[in-house]
XYZ file of C-alpha atoms in Angstrom:
763
model
C -51.894 -22.280 -23.690
C -54.263 -25.208 -23.274
C -52.203 -27.979 -21.564
C -53.518 -30.015 -18.670
C -54.473 -33.309 -17.166
C -57.883 -32.971 -15.463
C -59.633 -35.521 -13.268
C -63.373 -35.029 -13.049
C -64.015 -36.588 -9.638
C -67.792 -36.911 -9.775
C -67.849 -38.998 -12.947
C -64.228 -40.314 -12.505
C -63.106 -39.142 -15.901
C -59.554 -38.333 -16.918
C -58.897 -35.837 -19.653
C -55.385 -35.266 -20.972
C -55.106 -32.460 -23.486
C -52.824 -29.954 -25.117
C -53.301 -27.618 -28.069
C -53.458 -30.515 -30.525
C -54.819 -33.675 -28.882
C -57.224 -34.947 -26.277
C -57.227 -38.293 -24.547
C -60.250 -39.424 -22.400
C -60.745 -42.414 -20.072
C -63.051 -43.196 -17.100
C -63.388 -45.590 -14.216
C -66.279 -47.988 -14.900
C -68.713 -49.551 -12.467
C -66.451 -52.583 -12.159
C -63.569 -50.289 -11.257
C -61.725 -50.975 -14.436
C -60.692 -48.342 -16.884
C -62.619 -47.463 -20.032
C -61.136 -45.639 -22.987
C -63.502 -42.879 -24.267
C -61.665 -40.879 -26.865
C -58.278 -40.197 -28.559
C -57.791 -37.622 -31.284
C -58.036 -33.941 -32.144
C -58.319 -31.597 -29.099
C -61.801 -31.169 -27.766
C -63.021 -28.749 -25.092
C -62.985 -29.994 -21.555
C -66.318 -30.255 -19.748
C -68.299 -32.224 -17.164
C -70.387 -35.065 -18.444
C -67.903 -37.059 -20.536
C -69.271 -40.238 -18.882
C -72.239 -40.019 -21.259
C -69.874 -41.349 -23.926
C -70.078 -44.759 -22.261
C -72.688 -47.019 -23.994
C -74.228 -50.281 -22.922
C -76.633 -52.628 -24.734
C -78.060 -56.144 -24.176
C -76.572 -58.477 -26.744
C -76.695 -62.279 -27.187
C -73.802 -64.254 -25.766
C -72.551 -61.353 -23.723
C -70.971 -62.046 -20.287
C -71.922 -59.365 -17.730
C -69.120 -58.488 -15.250
C -71.197 -56.781 -12.492
C -74.165 -57.954 -10.430
C -77.668 -57.922 -11.937
C -79.426 -55.843 -13.081
C -76.214 -54.417 -14.478
C -75.354 -54.961 -18.173
C -71.566 -54.013 -18.376
C -69.799 -56.405 -20.695
C -66.066 -56.199 -21.309
C -66.580 -57.603 -24.837
C -68.248 -54.376 -25.845
C -66.365 -51.898 -23.698
C -63.492 -49.899 -25.137
C -61.027 -50.799 -22.444
C -57.838 -48.967 -21.532
C -55.748 -52.044 -20.687
C -57.701 -55.211 -21.325
C -57.354 -58.630 -19.810
C -58.816 -62.062 -20.779
C -61.123 -64.275 -18.735
C -63.936 -62.007 -17.546
C -66.085 -61.756 -20.639
C -63.763 -60.056 -23.217
C -63.082 -62.563 -25.910
C -60.555 -60.428 -27.776
C -56.780 -60.395 -27.361
C -55.597 -59.094 -23.954
C -52.847 -56.628 -23.366
C -51.402 -58.792 -20.551
C -51.611 -62.194 -18.997
C -50.539 -63.367 -15.508
C -50.093 -66.948 -14.459
C -50.773 -67.317 -10.758
C -49.660 -70.139 -8.466
C -53.045 -71.795 -8.494
C -52.823 -72.044 -12.290
C -55.419 -69.309 -12.988
C -54.803 -66.604 -15.582
C -57.871 -64.503 -14.654
C -57.068 -61.054 -13.405
C -59.216 -58.222 -12.117
C -57.296 -54.980 -11.784
C -59.392 -52.350 -10.061
C -58.768 -48.705 -9.702
C -57.033 -47.568 -6.535
C -55.899 -43.972 -7.326
C -53.825 -41.705 -9.412
C -51.024 -39.206 -9.278
C -50.297 -36.242 -11.618
C -46.803 -34.766 -11.595
C -44.728 -32.390 -13.695
C -42.025 -33.789 -15.893
C -41.275 -37.349 -16.782
C -39.629 -40.201 -14.894
C -36.511 -41.992 -16.204
C -36.132 -45.758 -16.202
C -32.562 -45.949 -17.488
C -30.929 -47.921 -18.879
C -34.222 -48.720 -20.594
C -34.483 -45.900 -23.039
C -37.421 -43.563 -23.164
C -38.262 -40.010 -24.197
C -37.402 -37.368 -21.652
C -37.845 -33.753 -20.716
C -35.276 -31.018 -20.280
C -37.647 -28.851 -18.098
C -40.338 -30.284 -15.844
C -42.815 -27.685 -17.127
C -42.853 -29.124 -20.652
C -44.733 -32.322 -19.777
C -47.234 -33.776 -17.303
C -47.216 -37.348 -16.207
C -50.269 -39.301 -14.979
C -49.853 -42.547 -13.111
C -53.047 -44.620 -12.592
C -52.736 -47.355 -10.057
C -54.810 -50.512 -10.225
C -54.665 -53.587 -7.911
C -55.619 -57.197 -8.334
C -56.746 -58.149 -4.785
C -56.515 -61.922 -5.305
C -52.960 -62.034 -6.708
C -51.920 -58.932 -4.679
C -50.403 -57.388 -7.802
C -50.153 -53.665 -8.556
C -50.450 -52.289 -12.049
C -49.308 -48.807 -12.887
C -50.396 -47.310 -16.142
C -48.266 -44.269 -17.033
C -49.121 -41.496 -19.473
C -46.804 -38.545 -20.306
C -48.374 -35.657 -22.196
C -45.990 -33.143 -23.776
C -46.939 -29.456 -23.976
C -45.441 -28.781 -27.361
C -46.020 -31.972 -29.359
C -49.167 -33.903 -30.343
C -47.634 -36.872 -28.562
C -48.685 -39.117 -25.698
C -46.008 -41.516 -24.300
C -47.199 -44.635 -22.422
C -45.716 -47.500 -20.498
C -46.852 -49.921 -17.796
C -45.277 -51.413 -14.696
C -46.304 -54.570 -12.744
C -45.232 -54.963 -9.092
C -45.894 -58.040 -7.113
C -46.996 -57.041 -3.545
C -48.049 -60.473 -2.283
C -46.078 -63.456 -1.051
C -46.973 -65.679 -3.967
C -45.018 -65.633 -7.151
C -46.618 -64.603 -10.432
C -45.496 -65.099 -14.072
C -46.142 -62.350 -16.466
C -46.893 -64.142 -19.763
C -47.713 -61.025 -21.598
C -47.225 -57.368 -20.706
C -47.720 -55.070 -23.706
C -46.872 -51.388 -23.262
C -50.213 -49.867 -24.340
C -53.650 -50.522 -25.750
C -56.121 -48.064 -27.253
C -59.545 -48.605 -28.885
C -61.589 -46.930 -31.498
C -65.273 -47.523 -32.100
C -64.988 -48.104 -35.856
C -62.645 -49.793 -38.286
C -62.390 -47.072 -40.989
C -58.630 -47.019 -41.170
C -55.809 -48.111 -43.383
C -52.863 -49.713 -41.507
C -49.426 -48.751 -42.680
C -46.269 -50.467 -41.655
C -42.651 -50.855 -42.751
C -41.564 -54.253 -43.930
C -38.705 -55.935 -45.859
C -35.497 -57.928 -45.322
C -31.722 -57.441 -45.547
C -30.935 -55.037 -48.335
C -34.534 -53.847 -48.726
C -35.510 -52.728 -45.263
C -38.561 -50.618 -44.392
C -40.561 -50.847 -47.582
C -43.990 -49.102 -47.185
C -46.818 -51.524 -46.846
C -50.571 -50.756 -46.251
C -53.837 -52.638 -45.957
C -57.402 -51.704 -45.171
C -58.508 -52.890 -41.680
C -60.950 -55.681 -41.672
C -62.561 -57.892 -38.957
C -59.845 -60.082 -37.372
C -56.296 -59.560 -36.393
C -53.651 -57.709 -38.419
C -50.197 -57.778 -36.842
C -46.458 -57.515 -37.351
C -43.819 -58.923 -35.101
C -40.286 -59.753 -34.347
C -38.985 -62.912 -32.753
C -35.278 -62.301 -33.617
C -34.095 -61.947 -30.044
C -31.200 -59.651 -30.712
C -33.172 -56.928 -32.464
C -36.379 -55.527 -33.785
C -35.343 -56.934 -37.110
C -35.102 -56.147 -40.869
C -38.366 -57.866 -41.594
C -40.733 -55.577 -39.679
C -40.243 -52.324 -37.932
C -41.914 -51.620 -34.465
C -43.880 -48.726 -35.914
C -47.427 -48.729 -37.363
C -49.805 -45.906 -38.471
C -53.543 -45.881 -38.759
C -54.902 -43.533 -41.581
C -58.417 -42.392 -41.922
C -60.075 -42.926 -45.344
C -59.449 -39.380 -46.522
C -55.838 -39.236 -45.347
C -52.929 -39.060 -47.661
C -49.376 -37.744 -47.583
C -50.584 -34.195 -46.916
C -53.967 -34.168 -45.379
C -56.287 -36.231 -43.111
C -56.083 -37.715 -39.745
C -53.221 -40.154 -38.965
C -52.376 -41.992 -35.693
C -48.818 -43.235 -35.114
C -47.556 -45.829 -32.748
C -43.797 -46.350 -32.252
C -42.306 -48.750 -29.733
C -39.132 -47.573 -28.030
C -37.574 -51.010 -27.903
C -34.906 -53.007 -29.761
C -35.964 -56.616 -29.139
C -38.907 -58.968 -29.833
C -42.013 -56.961 -30.355
C -45.717 -57.328 -31.329
C -47.727 -54.584 -33.007
C -51.315 -55.770 -33.311
C -54.572 -54.318 -34.574
C -57.727 -56.299 -33.859
C -61.152 -55.488 -35.284
C -64.073 -57.081 -33.601
C -67.246 -58.204 -35.405
C -68.809 -55.020 -34.035
C -66.090 -53.063 -35.859
C -64.298 -51.897 -32.738
C -60.536 -51.444 -33.375
C -58.033 -52.341 -30.676
C -54.358 -51.268 -31.145
C -51.627 -52.829 -28.905
C -47.877 -52.605 -28.952
C -45.213 -54.081 -26.683
C -42.814 -57.019 -26.093
C -43.883 -60.052 -27.933
C -45.533 -62.488 -25.617
C -44.166 -65.479 -27.647
C -41.353 -67.073 -25.644
C -41.743 -64.385 -22.949
C -42.397 -65.108 -19.348
C -41.316 -62.887 -16.355
C -41.306 -64.212 -12.857
C -42.087 -61.708 -10.099
C -41.649 -62.511 -6.465
C -42.746 -60.327 -3.601
C -41.409 -56.788 -4.062
C -40.181 -57.301 -7.681
C -41.372 -55.232 -10.571
C -41.430 -55.402 -14.355
C -41.105 -52.167 -16.315
C -42.285 -52.185 -19.889
C -40.716 -50.175 -22.734
C -42.460 -47.068 -23.965
C -44.773 -46.434 -26.864
C -44.728 -42.937 -28.463
C -48.204 -42.248 -29.791
C -48.485 -39.367 -32.179
C -51.286 -37.680 -34.008
C -51.541 -35.601 -37.183
C -54.303 -33.775 -38.960
C -51.844 -33.006 -41.819
C -51.524 -36.460 -43.270
C -48.715 -38.935 -43.138
C -46.016 -36.332 -43.854
C -47.418 -34.259 -40.961
C -47.080 -37.394 -38.729
C -43.520 -37.867 -39.885
C -42.615 -34.309 -39.048
C -44.035 -34.777 -35.538
C -41.803 -37.870 -34.966
C -38.860 -36.148 -36.655
C -38.985 -33.189 -34.227
C -39.890 -35.187 -31.173
C -37.193 -37.874 -31.684
C -34.492 -35.236 -32.439
C -35.378 -33.120 -29.470
C -36.666 -35.532 -26.745
C -35.387 -39.016 -27.606
C -31.927 -38.722 -29.055
C -29.591 -38.107 -26.201
C -26.291 -36.447 -25.534
C -23.935 -34.235 -27.508
C -24.982 -35.143 -30.981
C -28.799 -34.991 -30.687
C -28.846 -31.471 -32.366
C -25.445 -31.372 -33.871
C -24.336 -31.676 -37.481
C -22.781 -35.051 -38.231
C -19.214 -35.434 -39.534
C -18.639 -36.418 -43.094
C -16.827 -39.759 -42.999
C -15.100 -42.323 -45.074
C -15.362 -45.930 -44.126
C -12.793 -48.425 -45.470
C -14.974 -51.574 -45.522
C -15.900 -51.623 -49.230
C -12.464 -50.407 -50.093
C -10.420 -53.181 -48.398
C -12.685 -55.682 -46.567
C -10.281 -57.708 -44.315
C -7.226 -57.176 -46.539
C -5.407 -54.135 -45.060
C -2.456 -52.989 -43.019
C -1.592 -49.676 -41.356
C 0.104 -48.361 -44.623
C -2.951 -49.088 -46.708
C -5.299 -47.507 -44.182
C -3.238 -44.374 -43.915
C -3.064 -44.089 -47.702
C -6.869 -44.154 -47.867
C -7.194 -41.729 -44.934
C -4.859 -39.231 -46.552
C -7.083 -39.096 -49.599
C -10.118 -38.652 -47.449
C -8.452 -35.610 -45.822
C -7.534 -34.324 -49.260
C -11.115 -34.219 -50.474
C -12.450 -32.644 -47.250
C -13.781 -35.514 -45.241
C -13.697 -35.048 -41.481
C -13.793 -38.601 -40.056
C -12.069 -41.907 -41.021
C -13.718 -45.106 -39.901
C -11.785 -48.375 -39.595
C -14.173 -51.218 -40.117
C -13.948 -55.016 -39.404
C -10.694 -56.894 -39.343
C -8.467 -54.939 -36.966
C -8.558 -57.343 -33.938
C -7.519 -60.857 -32.976
C -6.948 -63.195 -35.903
C -9.683 -61.609 -37.852
C -8.575 -62.152 -41.440
C -11.939 -63.509 -42.438
C -15.386 -63.791 -40.755
C -14.701 -67.307 -39.442
C -12.720 -66.278 -36.415
C -11.737 -63.551 -33.983
C -15.018 -62.112 -32.849
C -14.753 -61.589 -29.052
C -10.946 -61.032 -29.066
C -10.970 -57.216 -28.744
C -7.228 -56.704 -28.931
C -5.605 -55.118 -31.943
C -3.933 -57.392 -34.529
C -0.366 -56.068 -34.271
C 0.629 -57.750 -37.562
C -1.737 -55.331 -39.356
C -1.436 -52.421 -36.919
C 2.000 -52.522 -35.208
C 1.109 -49.716 -32.809
C -2.421 -50.898 -32.186
C -5.587 -48.856 -32.392
C -4.008 -46.165 -30.105
C -1.113 -45.667 -32.541
C -3.217 -45.738 -35.651
C -5.822 -43.332 -34.246
C -3.229 -40.809 -33.367
C -1.672 -41.031 -36.844
C -5.080 -40.433 -38.381
C -5.703 -37.476 -36.178
C -2.294 -36.140 -37.190
C -3.593 -36.035 -40.749
C -6.386 -33.711 -39.559
C -9.118 -36.272 -39.396
C -11.105 -37.732 -36.546
C -10.886 -41.499 -36.093
C -13.685 -44.006 -35.788
C -13.773 -47.646 -34.992
C -16.025 -50.639 -35.825
C -17.118 -53.203 -33.137
C -19.461 -56.206 -33.108
C -19.357 -56.817 -29.367
C -22.459 -58.957 -28.908
C -21.059 -61.822 -31.032
C -18.415 -64.494 -30.729
C -16.801 -66.932 -33.140
C -16.108 -70.375 -31.763
C -12.601 -69.911 -33.193
C -11.651 -67.235 -30.628
C -9.824 -66.927 -27.386
C -12.986 -65.699 -25.706
C -15.049 -68.669 -26.645
C -12.279 -71.121 -25.553
C -12.138 -69.419 -22.179
C -15.901 -69.026 -21.646
C -17.943 -71.415 -23.828
C -20.877 -70.991 -21.428
C -21.028 -67.306 -22.323
C -22.542 -68.297 -25.716
C -26.300 -68.545 -25.962
C -27.153 -72.198 -26.626
C -29.710 -74.695 -25.442
C -28.390 -77.819 -23.640
C -28.551 -80.903 -25.865
C -29.509 -78.938 -28.905
C -27.429 -78.059 -32.004
C -26.322 -74.415 -31.811
C -27.483 -72.969 -35.110
C -24.797 -70.620 -36.606
C -25.248 -67.576 -38.743
C -22.332 -65.813 -40.562
C -20.090 -68.299 -38.739
C -20.819 -66.682 -35.451
C -22.854 -66.963 -32.260
C -24.519 -64.682 -29.745
C -22.961 -63.808 -26.374
C -25.336 -63.990 -23.451
C -25.953 -60.373 -22.549
C -28.483 -61.334 -19.955
C -25.446 -62.160 -17.800
C -23.872 -59.087 -16.043
C -20.382 -60.628 -16.076
C -20.483 -60.849 -19.894
C -21.463 -57.154 -20.221
C -18.916 -56.189 -17.678
C -16.157 -58.031 -19.621
C -17.071 -56.365 -22.974
C -17.346 -52.974 -21.302
C -13.868 -53.420 -19.870
C -12.412 -54.280 -23.312
C -14.202 -51.416 -25.121
C -13.472 -48.863 -22.396
C -9.800 -49.706 -22.399
C -9.507 -49.075 -26.166
C -11.499 -45.877 -25.906
C -9.381 -44.599 -22.977
C -6.059 -45.303 -24.643
C -6.964 -44.128 -28.241
C -8.298 -40.998 -29.886
C -11.705 -42.249 -30.971
C -14.581 -39.914 -31.943
C -16.980 -42.411 -33.452
C -18.066 -46.007 -32.883
C -19.895 -48.077 -35.459
C -21.704 -50.738 -33.344
C -22.585 -53.658 -35.570
C -24.683 -56.712 -34.811
C -24.969 -59.276 -37.545
C -27.295 -62.185 -36.605
C -30.567 -63.091 -34.947
C -30.820 -65.254 -31.794
C -31.421 -68.974 -32.008
C -31.680 -71.677 -29.310
C -32.437 -68.918 -26.744
C -31.270 -70.199 -23.332
C -29.072 -68.802 -20.611
C -26.785 -71.077 -18.580
C -27.133 -68.475 -15.739
C -30.934 -68.462 -15.379
C -33.176 -70.962 -13.556
C -35.764 -72.860 -15.499
C -38.662 -70.666 -14.450
C -36.782 -67.590 -15.639
C -35.666 -68.731 -19.096
C -38.639 -66.742 -20.547
C -36.851 -63.596 -19.294
C -33.674 -64.168 -21.261
C -34.300 -62.340 -24.463
C -35.676 -59.290 -22.689
C -32.734 -59.355 -20.220
C -30.389 -59.594 -23.236
C -31.710 -56.321 -24.702
C -31.471 -54.672 -21.235
C -27.754 -55.854 -21.236
C -27.276 -54.174 -24.585
C -28.835 -50.967 -23.204
C -26.693 -51.204 -20.006
C -23.537 -51.375 -22.102
C -24.628 -48.437 -24.262
C -25.516 -46.527 -21.119
C -22.183 -47.112 -19.448
C -20.127 -46.220 -22.594
C -22.080 -43.163 -23.443
C -21.881 -41.939 -19.834
C -18.123 -42.390 -19.671
C -17.418 -41.210 -23.238
C -20.033 -38.471 -23.889
C -18.058 -37.058 -26.798
C -18.106 -40.258 -28.884
C -20.711 -40.465 -31.601
C -22.317 -43.917 -31.654
C -23.843 -45.289 -34.831
C -25.877 -48.499 -34.541
C -25.817 -51.166 -37.254
C -27.311 -54.547 -37.499
C -26.461 -56.240 -40.989
C -27.503 -52.727 -42.102
C -30.952 -51.710 -40.866
C -32.110 -54.626 -38.650
C -31.944 -52.455 -35.528
C -33.566 -49.268 -36.859
C -35.816 -48.532 -33.915
C -36.490 -45.798 -31.447
C -34.944 -47.678 -28.545
C -31.431 -47.694 -30.035
C -31.833 -44.111 -31.188
C -31.769 -42.875 -27.555
C -28.086 -43.984 -27.271
C -27.025 -44.006 -30.983
C -28.482 -40.989 -32.718
C -27.773 -42.434 -36.167
C -28.202 -45.866 -37.738
C -26.578 -47.469 -40.715
C -29.779 -47.560 -42.834
C -29.000 -50.551 -44.957
C -25.983 -52.514 -46.326
C -27.640 -51.873 -49.682
C -25.950 -48.649 -50.760
C -27.178 -48.563 -54.314
C -28.713 -45.150 -54.928
C -31.854 -46.429 -56.628
C -32.574 -48.931 -53.849
C -31.864 -46.329 -51.256
C -34.673 -44.252 -52.705
C -37.139 -46.871 -51.349
C -35.283 -47.565 -48.138
C -34.767 -43.916 -47.161
C -38.288 -43.002 -48.164
C -39.769 -45.703 -45.912
C -37.425 -44.931 -43.090
C -38.356 -41.207 -43.152
C -42.009 -42.050 -42.332
C -41.109 -42.874 -38.763
C -37.537 -41.577 -38.172
C -35.657 -38.288 -38.692
C -33.373 -38.223 -41.643
C -30.419 -37.169 -39.552
C -30.588 -40.670 -38.158
C -30.175 -42.222 -41.641
C -26.617 -43.419 -42.291
C -26.269 -42.744 -45.995
C -23.090 -43.096 -48.000
C -21.721 -42.841 -51.522
C -20.347 -46.232 -52.555
C -18.442 -47.504 -55.530
C -19.811 -48.740 -58.828
C -20.645 -51.326 -59.873
C -22.547 -51.491 -56.585
C -21.478 -54.394 -54.472
C -24.981 -55.491 -53.584
C -26.699 -55.105 -57.035
C -23.663 -54.683 -59.465
C -25.499 -51.694 -60.847
C -23.897 -48.505 -62.197
C -25.493 -45.234 -61.092
C -24.072 -41.749 -61.729
C -21.769 -40.351 -58.995
C -24.025 -37.254 -58.841
C -27.111 -39.336 -58.106
C -25.288 -41.320 -55.478
C -24.439 -38.065 -53.648
C -27.870 -36.531 -54.171
C -29.458 -39.490 -52.470
C -26.906 -39.618 -49.633
C -27.281 -35.884 -48.864
C -30.652 -36.709 -47.266
C -29.053 -38.445 -44.264
C -25.687 -38.348 -42.534
C -23.553 -38.467 -45.684
C -20.252 -40.212 -46.156
C -18.214 -42.467 -48.544
C -17.745 -46.269 -48.700
C -14.916 -46.657 -51.276
C -11.259 -46.168 -51.920
C -10.942 -42.627 -53.211
C -7.449 -43.406 -54.563
C -9.082 -45.531 -57.236
C -11.261 -42.655 -58.619
C -10.080 -40.643 -61.712
C -9.185 -37.047 -61.061
C -12.452 -35.665 -62.552
C -14.398 -37.694 -59.945
C -12.101 -36.633 -57.181
C -12.954 -33.030 -58.057
C -16.645 -33.944 -58.040
C -16.264 -35.495 -54.598
C -14.651 -32.374 -53.302
C -17.625 -30.351 -54.537
C -20.060 -32.786 -52.929
C -18.394 -32.536 -49.579
C -18.235 -28.738 -49.801
C -21.977 -28.696 -50.602
C -22.867 -30.953 -47.702
C -20.880 -28.837 -45.226
C -22.780 -25.814 -46.365
C -26.232 -27.374 -46.233
C -26.073 -30.117 -43.539
C -27.468 -27.912 -40.814
C -30.599 -27.304 -42.875
C -30.840 -30.952 -43.865
C -29.955 -32.645 -40.596
C -30.942 -30.308 -37.794
C -33.182 -27.293 -38.745
C -35.204 -28.268 -41.775
C -38.599 -29.892 -42.111
C -38.561 -32.909 -44.374
C -41.182 -33.546 -47.115
C -41.697 -36.541 -49.269
C -42.800 -35.309 -52.681
C -42.952 -38.400 -54.825
C -43.030 -42.081 -53.769
C -40.774 -44.784 -55.370
C -43.486 -47.216 -54.329
C -46.075 -45.609 -56.670
C -44.029 -44.913 -59.747
C -40.769 -44.268 -61.538
C -39.868 -41.192 -59.510
C -38.654 -40.292 -56.010
C -38.485 -36.771 -54.608
C -37.506 -35.346 -51.281
C -37.427 -31.801 -49.966
C -36.163 -30.012 -46.845
C -37.461 -26.509 -45.884
C -35.942 -24.162 -43.293
C -38.127 -23.135 -40.338
C -38.363 -19.610 -41.692
C -39.216 -20.961 -45.151
C -36.495 -18.912 -46.659
C -34.343 -21.755 -47.846
C -34.986 -25.164 -49.268
C -33.374 -28.085 -51.109
C -35.357 -30.433 -53.362
C -34.094 -33.649 -55.081
C -35.845 -35.251 -58.106
C -34.798 -38.756 -59.097
C -36.062 -41.027 -61.873
C -35.376 -44.791 -61.861
C -35.546 -45.490 -65.645
C -35.532 -43.117 -68.568
C -38.511 -42.799 -70.915
C -38.583 -42.310 -74.661
C -40.894 -39.653 -76.091
C -42.376 -39.133 -72.689
C -44.829 -36.656 -71.211
C -43.966 -33.281 -69.585
C -42.781 -33.170 -65.990
C -43.841 -30.496 -63.488
C -42.026 -30.890 -60.210
C -44.364 -29.469 -57.488
C -42.780 -28.445 -54.157
C -44.219 -28.223 -50.665
C -43.669 -26.170 -47.464
C -42.936 -22.789 -49.022
C -44.726 -19.451 -48.416
C -47.218 -18.775 -51.174
C -46.593 -15.029 -51.381
C -42.831 -15.198 -51.208
C -40.535 -14.797 -54.229
C -37.908 -17.485 -54.518
C -34.831 -17.978 -56.623
C -34.678 -21.479 -58.035
C -31.280 -22.877 -59.135
C -30.051 -26.235 -60.385
C -26.847 -27.458 -62.038
C -28.058 -29.126 -65.285
C -24.585 -29.913 -66.649
C -24.211 -33.571 -67.758
C -23.006 -36.067 -65.311
C -19.359 -37.196 -65.586
C -20.390 -40.530 -67.014
C -22.161 -38.736 -69.929
C -19.234 -36.412 -70.606
C -16.818 -39.433 -70.916
C -18.983 -41.272 -73.401
C -18.129 -40.218 -76.920
C -21.114 -41.890 -78.493
C -23.385 -39.478 -76.657
C -21.805 -36.290 -77.910
C -23.662 -36.674 -81.193
C -27.015 -37.013 -79.357
C -26.817 -34.364 -76.722
C -25.615 -30.841 -76.187
C -23.123 -31.666 -73.475
C -22.132 -28.051 -72.802
C -22.600 -26.908 -69.248
C -26.114 -25.741 -68.563
C -27.902 -24.430 -65.513
C -31.326 -23.430 -64.282
C -31.799 -20.055 -62.578
C -35.060 -18.197 -62.385
C -37.528 -16.452 -59.934
C -40.997 -17.730 -58.985
C -43.384 -17.226 -56.174
C -44.009 -20.046 -53.643
C -47.601 -20.444 -54.976
C -46.282 -21.187 -58.506
C -43.648 -23.629 -57.220
C -46.161 -25.571 -55.235
C -49.212 -25.445 -57.539
C -47.602 -25.353 -61.026
C -44.170 -26.752 -60.309
C -40.733 -26.567 -61.848
C -40.542 -27.675 -65.473
C -38.083 -30.543 -65.762
C -36.863 -31.336 -69.275
C -36.449 -34.959 -70.326
C -33.312 -33.911 -72.224
C -31.837 -32.623 -68.942
C -32.531 -35.989 -67.366
C -30.898 -37.816 -70.261
C -27.823 -35.623 -69.928
C -27.817 -36.472 -66.201
C -27.584 -40.143 -67.078
C -31.028 -41.139 -68.222
C -31.512 -44.174 -66.043
C -30.993 -43.238 -62.363
C -30.737 -39.578 -63.125
C -31.323 -36.950 -60.540
C -31.393 -33.142 -60.281
C -30.890 -31.228 -57.093
C -32.675 -27.823 -56.740
C -31.665 -24.939 -54.447
C -34.493 -22.653 -53.458
C -33.738 -19.323 -51.736
C -36.113 -16.524 -50.815
C -35.404 -13.176 -52.268
C -34.905 -10.459 -49.623
């Protein structure tokens, strides 16, 4: 198998390659690094230095003695700086004691080693065996500031993936201030790309957006402090002009980080494209004294020749196998019921056990107690920070309730929002300086709460002690870790003035530290991250919490867009997706119970309602849904390859599909938003099957419960039970498609109707 990192000493060229990709760079005359190529695997050879080009251009600054003509403005640099003739955006900036920001990092050497280092608690991808990856460290030194820069590249044997990070170490006696330290930069010689990213807001996270690259800067960012944010996700992709969902070259860049970020693509007037990702330089400054280092987060660069869906499958496999960590990374997820939309703050032990008993009756496996169980938390104005059970609601505390739930035959889960504090709390009254606030400034509030200063170890230690005590005393299998506001007035009472620019990064490191300590002590607990829904949906948190509450918007039609966009960069097993009540609490929309389940199947699956309020016919339907998910969740969540078949951003339909590795089993879901009158024929074309294999296609076409219970519709439709069951070869299913009748969709509800197809190979 082709897999190596080669250094051609004569021309000083590095070539990193496996079966799918090649990455080339060289040491230039000025001892800086030049990027030569990134893309499809090419053969290794001597002579790659011929890819370097120079030309005399007006207004160019030459960075070597005459008669040389090397100009940084026209070089495709590996990790660019500003101040020596390159007038584009730099990847880093260092303020030195003399006030200069000019740097000149020159090549000093390299090291190639098997495996991949760990920088915990900062999350990064990992290896299980050293032979599955090679890591290249390139060392550069700025002689004037006496600063060392390490560029790190990890190449995986079995994935078209290159992981990158950087580390700055101050070797000299003078202090330096890092004012920017992005995790990676890569350059292309042309601008023939479309940039795709995921954008939105609360309730409509990760909508798919794209734009054709043009000269200038195209960027997305977060300055939210506590999270990567609902507005923009720390992932971008560049698609070649002929690339689409299924074919063409696509480059992906995903930052493994949960705080402020910048993803930037700059196209020069010579059509050179520079891509950079990392911690947002805005409000960032990191002071390094002699012997101190700054370690950046990681960027996972992925490449696909099979279009955007091919790129997604690379990220899905890689994140499931080499980013998610611990017991649940390749384990089916429990089917849960969460009480929040059933009770909000208004509950007691009797009511909770009544809901839990019904959850057990229908076949759920986990009951999750949400907000309101602690302190004086009867509304969202008070109590955050006081992590002791409210004994008026729960006389025997969490320990007693958890054991009673387990006695019913269910596992027990618990909600926390441990990074926040209400001013009306015992914690705030005891430690007002633990709240993030700037002296002399009004502390902006959001959702009646404020942010605890996780850049302070004593704060993290305190919260760890409270959470660990509850976990030790109780029978808890699952933690829903919420975080419901962005940071404002960023300032830490514990940091000196010159280190205030470190606070927001140190905050995220504190979050990671708490996750690391808890997941280490309690490895059997499944952690789900949440941030007002999906505001922390990033690869950084995925290391510790292998699933994320995808959005507070649980409406099935809206989830079509949210889950579609999320699937571009993240595996569907990470998508927290539940069936909620109707009318939906975010949109007040009614959608069929069948559709709500069909959409939620493509994720972790659970319920957000009080099952005791459902009529018996719906309870029987819920039992069937849970039985179905138990049968197919290994295919959906762990083994299967996910395909996006139709986009809700391009029309009235959404369709997903999961295919087993052996291509002998598949599930496909077709969903229409609104019904059409006297409409055209539908042919539902599948993907990922074997052309010459014979498959049995089955679908339940019986009317949805809502149709059956509407007497007006009996005159219009044949509401007798109906099913689809026929044989077809994979070639027919992919090229011709499954005929879908408009009458069947009308029987399924018309608006917001869906059909789930089971496809099984004939032996």
